[in-house]
Every structure is written in structure tokens, then in C-alpha cells.
Coordinates of C-alpha atoms and ligand atoms in Angstrom, one line a residue:
M4 CA 125.4 52.6 -97.1
S5 CA 124.8 48.8 -97.8
N6 CA 125.3 47.7 -101.1
P7 CA 122.2 47.8 -103.5
I8 CA 123.4 45.2 -106.1
Y9 CA 121.8 41.6 -106.1
L10 CA 123.7 39.3 -107.7
A11 CA 121.8 37.3 -110.1
L12 CA 122.8 33.7 -110.0
D13 CA 120.9 32.3 -113.2
L14 CA 123.1 29.3 -113.3
P15 CA 121.8 25.6 -113.6
Q16 CA 124.9 24.2 -111.8
L17 CA 124.7 24.3 -107.8
D18 CA 128.6 24.5 -107.7
A19 CA 129.1 26.6 -109.9
A20 CA 126.7 29.1 -108.8
R21 CA 127.9 29.0 -105.2
A22 CA 131.2 29.4 -106.5
L23 CA 130.6 32.5 -107.8
A24 CA 129.0 33.3 -104.6
E25 CA 131.9 32.8 -103.0
K26 CA 134.1 35.0 -105.4
V27 CA 131.8 38.0 -105.3
K28 CA 130.4 38.3 -102.1
D29 CA 132.5 41.4 -101.0
H30 CA 131.2 43.3 -104.0
V31 CA 127.7 43.2 -103.9
G32 CA 124.9 43.1 -101.5
G33 CA 122.6 40.1 -101.5
L34 CA 121.8 37.1 -104.1
K35 CA 118.8 36.8 -105.8
L36 CA 118.4 33.0 -106.9
G37 CA 115.2 32.6 -110.0
L38 CA 113.4 29.9 -111.4
E39 CA 116.4 28.6 -113.3
F40 CA 118.5 27.9 -110.1
F41 CA 115.2 26.6 -108.2
C42 CA 113.9 24.4 -110.5
A43 CA 117.4 22.4 -110.2
H44 CA 118.5 22.7 -106.6
G45 CA 115.1 23.7 -105.0
H46 CA 115.4 24.2 -101.1
H47 CA 119.1 22.3 -101.0
G48 CA 120.3 24.8 -103.3
V49 CA 119.1 28.0 -101.3
H50 CA 120.6 26.7 -98.3
E51 CA 123.5 26.1 -100.2
I52 CA 123.6 29.7 -101.3
A53 CA 122.5 30.9 -98.4
H54 CA 125.8 29.5 -96.4
V55 CA 127.9 32.6 -98.4
G56 CA 126.0 35.0 -95.7
L57 CA 124.4 37.8 -97.7
P58 CA 120.8 38.2 -97.8
I59 CA 118.7 36.0 -100.1
F60 CA 116.2 37.3 -102.9
L61 CA 114.3 34.1 -103.7
D62 CA 112.5 35.1 -107.2
L63 CA 110.1 32.8 -107.9
K64 CA 107.3 35.0 -109.6
L65 CA 104.7 33.6 -107.9
H66 CA 101.5 33.6 -110.0
D67 CA 97.9 31.2 -109.0
I68 CA 94.5 31.6 -107.1
P69 CA 95.6 33.0 -103.5
N70 CA 95.0 29.8 -101.8
T71 CA 97.8 28.3 -104.0
V72 CA 100.1 31.6 -103.4
A73 CA 99.4 31.7 -99.8
G74 CA 100.5 27.4 -99.6
A75 CA 103.5 28.7 -101.3
M76 CA 104.8 30.9 -99.0
Q77 CA 104.0 29.4 -96.0
A78 CA 106.3 26.1 -98.0
I79 CA 109.0 29.1 -98.0
H80 CA 109.3 30.2 -94.7
V81 CA 112.0 27.9 -94.0
L82 CA 114.2 29.6 -96.3
E83 CA 113.8 33.0 -94.7
P84 CA 114.2 34.5 -97.9
A85 CA 114.8 38.8 -97.6
I86 CA 112.6 39.3 -100.5
V87 CA 110.6 37.1 -102.7
T88 CA 108.5 38.1 -105.9
I89 CA 105.1 37.6 -106.9
H90 CA 103.3 38.7 -110.1
A91 CA 100.8 41.7 -109.6
S92 CA 98.9 40.3 -112.5
G93 CA 97.6 37.9 -110.5
G94 CA 95.0 40.5 -108.8
R95 CA 94.8 42.3 -105.3
A96 CA 93.7 39.0 -103.8
M97 CA 96.6 37.0 -104.3
M98 CA 98.7 39.8 -103.0
E99 CA 96.5 40.6 -99.5
D100 CA 97.1 36.5 -99.0
A101 CA 101.1 36.2 -100.4
K102 CA 101.8 39.0 -98.1
A103 CA 99.7 37.8 -95.0
A104 CA 101.1 34.1 -95.0
A105 CA 105.0 35.5 -95.6
S106 CA 107.1 35.4 -92.4
A107 CA 107.3 38.9 -91.2
N108 CA 111.2 39.6 -92.8
T109 CA 110.3 38.8 -95.8
K110 CA 109.8 41.9 -98.4
V111 CA 106.6 40.8 -100.6
V112 CA 107.0 42.4 -104.3
A113 CA 104.9 42.5 -107.2
V114 CA 106.6 42.2 -110.4
T115 CA 104.5 44.7 -112.6
M116 CA 105.8 44.3 -116.2
L117 CA 108.5 42.1 -117.1
T118 CA 111.4 44.4 -118.3
S119 CA 111.8 41.8 -121.1
L120 CA 108.2 43.5 -122.5
D121 CA 107.7 46.9 -124.0
E122 CA 105.0 48.7 -125.5
R123 CA 104.3 46.9 -128.9
D124 CA 103.9 43.2 -126.5
L125 CA 101.4 45.0 -124.1
K126 CA 99.2 45.4 -127.3
R127 CA 99.8 41.7 -128.5
M128 CA 99.1 41.2 -125.3
G129 CA 95.7 43.4 -124.9
V130 CA 96.6 46.0 -122.8
D131 CA 96.2 49.2 -123.2
G132 CA 98.5 52.1 -122.8
S133 CA 102.4 52.6 -122.4
P134 CA 104.4 50.5 -120.1
H135 CA 105.0 53.5 -117.8
D136 CA 100.9 53.4 -118.0
Q137 CA 101.0 49.2 -117.0
V138 CA 103.9 50.0 -114.1
L139 CA 101.9 52.3 -112.4
R140 CA 98.7 50.8 -112.7
L141 CA 99.8 47.6 -110.9
A142 CA 102.5 49.5 -108.5
E143 CA 99.5 51.3 -106.9
L144 CA 97.7 47.9 -106.9
A145 CA 100.4 46.3 -104.8
E146 CA 100.4 49.5 -102.4
V147 CA 96.5 48.8 -101.7
A148 CA 97.0 45.5 -101.2
G149 CA 99.8 45.9 -98.7
L150 CA 102.5 44.0 -100.2
D151 CA 106.3 46.2 -99.8
G152 CA 107.0 47.3 -102.8
I153 CA 107.5 46.3 -106.6
V154 CA 109.9 45.2 -109.4
C155 CA 109.9 47.4 -112.6
S156 CA 112.3 48.7 -115.0
G157 CA 114.2 51.9 -114.6
Q158 CA 112.6 53.6 -117.3
E159 CA 109.2 53.4 -114.5
V160 CA 111.1 53.4 -110.9
D161 CA 111.2 57.6 -110.5
A162 CA 107.6 57.7 -111.1
V163 CA 106.4 54.8 -109.4
H164 CA 109.0 56.2 -106.3
R165 CA 106.9 59.4 -106.5
Q166 CA 103.6 57.9 -105.9
W167 CA 104.8 55.6 -103.5
R168 CA 106.8 57.5 -101.2
D169 CA 108.0 54.3 -98.7
G170 CA 108.0 51.9 -101.1
F171 CA 110.8 49.2 -101.9
F172 CA 111.7 49.5 -105.4
V173 CA 113.7 46.2 -107.0
V174 CA 115.1 47.4 -110.8
P175 CA 116.4 44.5 -112.5
G176 CA 117.4 45.0 -116.9
L177 CA 120.4 47.1 -115.6
R178 CA 123.2 47.8 -117.7
P179 CA 126.6 49.1 -118.2
A180 CA 126.4 52.2 -120.5
G181 CA 127.1 50.8 -123.7
S182 CA 126.8 47.2 -123.1
G183 CA 124.4 44.5 -125.1
T184 CA 121.0 44.2 -123.7
G185 CA 119.8 40.3 -124.9
D186 CA 116.5 40.3 -124.1
Q187 CA 116.1 42.9 -121.9
K188 CA 113.7 45.4 -123.5
R189 CA 113.5 48.0 -121.1
V190 CA 117.6 48.9 -120.1
V191 CA 118.9 51.7 -118.4
T192 CA 122.4 52.0 -116.2
P193 CA 122.5 50.9 -112.5
R194 CA 123.5 54.4 -111.8
Q195 CA 120.6 56.3 -113.4
A196 CA 118.4 53.1 -111.8
R197 CA 120.1 54.3 -108.1
D198 CA 119.3 57.9 -108.6
D199 CA 116.0 57.3 -109.4
G200 CA 114.6 55.6 -106.6
A201 CA 116.0 52.1 -106.6
S202 CA 116.2 50.1 -103.6
V203 CA 117.6 47.1 -105.3
L204 CA 119.9 47.0 -108.2
V205 CA 119.1 43.3 -109.7
I206 CA 122.3 41.9 -112.2
G207 CA 123.0 38.8 -114.0
R208 CA 125.1 38.4 -117.0
P209 CA 126.9 42.0 -116.7
I210 CA 128.7 40.3 -113.8
S211 CA 128.0 36.4 -113.6
R212 CA 129.5 36.2 -117.6
A213 CA 132.3 38.5 -116.9
E214 CA 135.6 37.2 -117.9
D215 CA 136.3 38.6 -114.8
P216 CA 132.9 38.7 -112.4
V217 CA 135.0 40.4 -109.8
A218 CA 136.0 43.3 -111.6
A219 CA 132.6 43.4 -113.1
A220 CA 131.1 44.0 -109.9
R221 CA 133.4 46.6 -108.7
S222 CA 133.4 49.0 -111.6
I223 CA 129.7 48.6 -111.7
A224 CA 129.6 49.6 -107.5
A225 CA 132.2 52.1 -108.4
T226 CA 129.3 53.9 -110.6
L227 CA 126.8 54.0 -107.8
Ligands
OMP317 O1 112.2 39.5 -110.9 C1 113.3 39.6 -111.4 O2 114.2 40.1 -111.0 C2 113.0 40.2 -113.1 C3 111.9 41.0 -113.5 C4 111.6 41.5 -114.8 O3 111.3 42.2 -115.0 N1 113.2 41.4 -115.5 C5 114.2 40.7 -115.1 O4 114.8 40.0 -115.8 N2 114.2 40.2 -113.9 C6 115.6 39.2 -113.3 O5 116.6 40.1 -113.4 C7 117.8 39.2 -113.7 C8 118.3 40.1 -114.9 O6 119.2 39.3 -115.2 P1 120.2 39.7 -116.6 O7 119.4 40.3 -117.5 O8 121.4 39.0 -116.8 O9 121.1 41.3 -115.3 C9 116.9 37.7 -114.3 O10 117.5 36.7 -112.5 C10 115.6 38.3 -113.8 O11 114.9 36.7 -113.6

């Protein structure tokens, strides 16, 4: 069984990101490059990290009118990402056009509700219901739009998996038992997320900021 852990390389320095990826590559299943890295290094940076030889998750959280998101998806074909994120709150048409514009080998998944948000944040944004309700609502929209799956917290993945049996579920906001959560508000352990149906476990700081990133990755993988 392939390793479900994708390391979030949220580092602005290209050399440091590549060195970390090389160091832990035997203990993770993929590498996620997000806005911090991509805004600093763009296509060149993605090509550099791709040389490590692991699948690349390009986490751009695209969110715009359908035509613009489709154009962005076309522009990243050359990077051959295994996974790309868009925001479900961009609506059904945007999601449909994003998937249509993606290359066939790219899984397009929709971020539903950021794991840094809780029910109070939802209410302040004028969204009724619980995070659970909001995630299920947006997951259904993503499924109808023909996406491959969604991003949600480990607190919702079980319910989404029951609603979308063959979906691809990316779960961040993961912390080993007893560790701090930082800016993450909806957090579970990697083992809990995996048991509840996560396809990919996105882990960043618990590995990237560990004293010994290899030991951290190995100890997390050992709990799965
Ligand atoms: O799309 C994501 O990967 C994502 C969605 C979400 O709701 N929450 C979330 O934390 N992420 C990403 O997952 C990673 C979590 O990093 P750590 O909190 O350091 O483990 C970061 O790169 C976030 O951008």
C-alpha cells in the first residue's frame, strides 16, 4: 500500500524545500507545494521539486470566474501535477470548467471549508449550520460538478466518505496526539483520518519543523 502522507513543503526557500524533500522522500508518498512556495518559485520551483521523484500536489486553491480558473488549469498542464486544489465556494460552473480544463492524469479536488475555520467563523461569514453541514453541502456540489474529490478536516471525512463512496479525500489539519494545533482549528490525528476514509494525509509543520524530520515522518507513518 502506497504511503498516504503528502508532506506540505511550506518553505519559501527553494534549496531548503528541496533538501527537506530529498531527506524524507522514502517516508512520504508525495509532496505538496502551496501558495507560499509557488508565489516564491513558480514553475521553476515545481520542476526542481519534481526531480525528487514523488507525485506533486499543486495546492493553488484556485478561486475565480470559470473562464479564469480554466485558463489557470491549462497553464499548469506542463507541470503534470497529480493533484490540484480549487475552492468549492467558486461554484458548480467553475468546478466543472476546472475539471474539463485539467489534464487527464490530474485529480482535481475542491477545498470545502478550511481547517483553520470553526463554527464561529462560519456564522461571522453569514453561513448557516455547522462545519459538518457546510462540508457535506460543498462536497455534494463538487461531486455533482464531476470533481475527483474534496479537501476537508478529519472531523468530516467519515460523513463525506459515506455520502461519496468513490471520492478522493484529502485531509489536512493533522497533528500527532498531544501536540499543539497552531492555526488549525479542526484537527484529528493522522491515524483517525486514515481510519475514517482519508485518501491523502497532508502534514506540514509536524514534519517540516521537527528537530528530526525523518524521525517525525517515520513515527507518524508507524501509527497508520
Ligand atoms: O488544501 C490544503 O492542503 C489545505 C486545506 C485546508 O483546509 N487546510 C490546510 O491546512 N491545508 C494545507 O495543509 C497544510 C497544513 O500544514 P500544517 O498545518 O503545517 O500541517 C498547509 O499547506 C495548508 O495550506
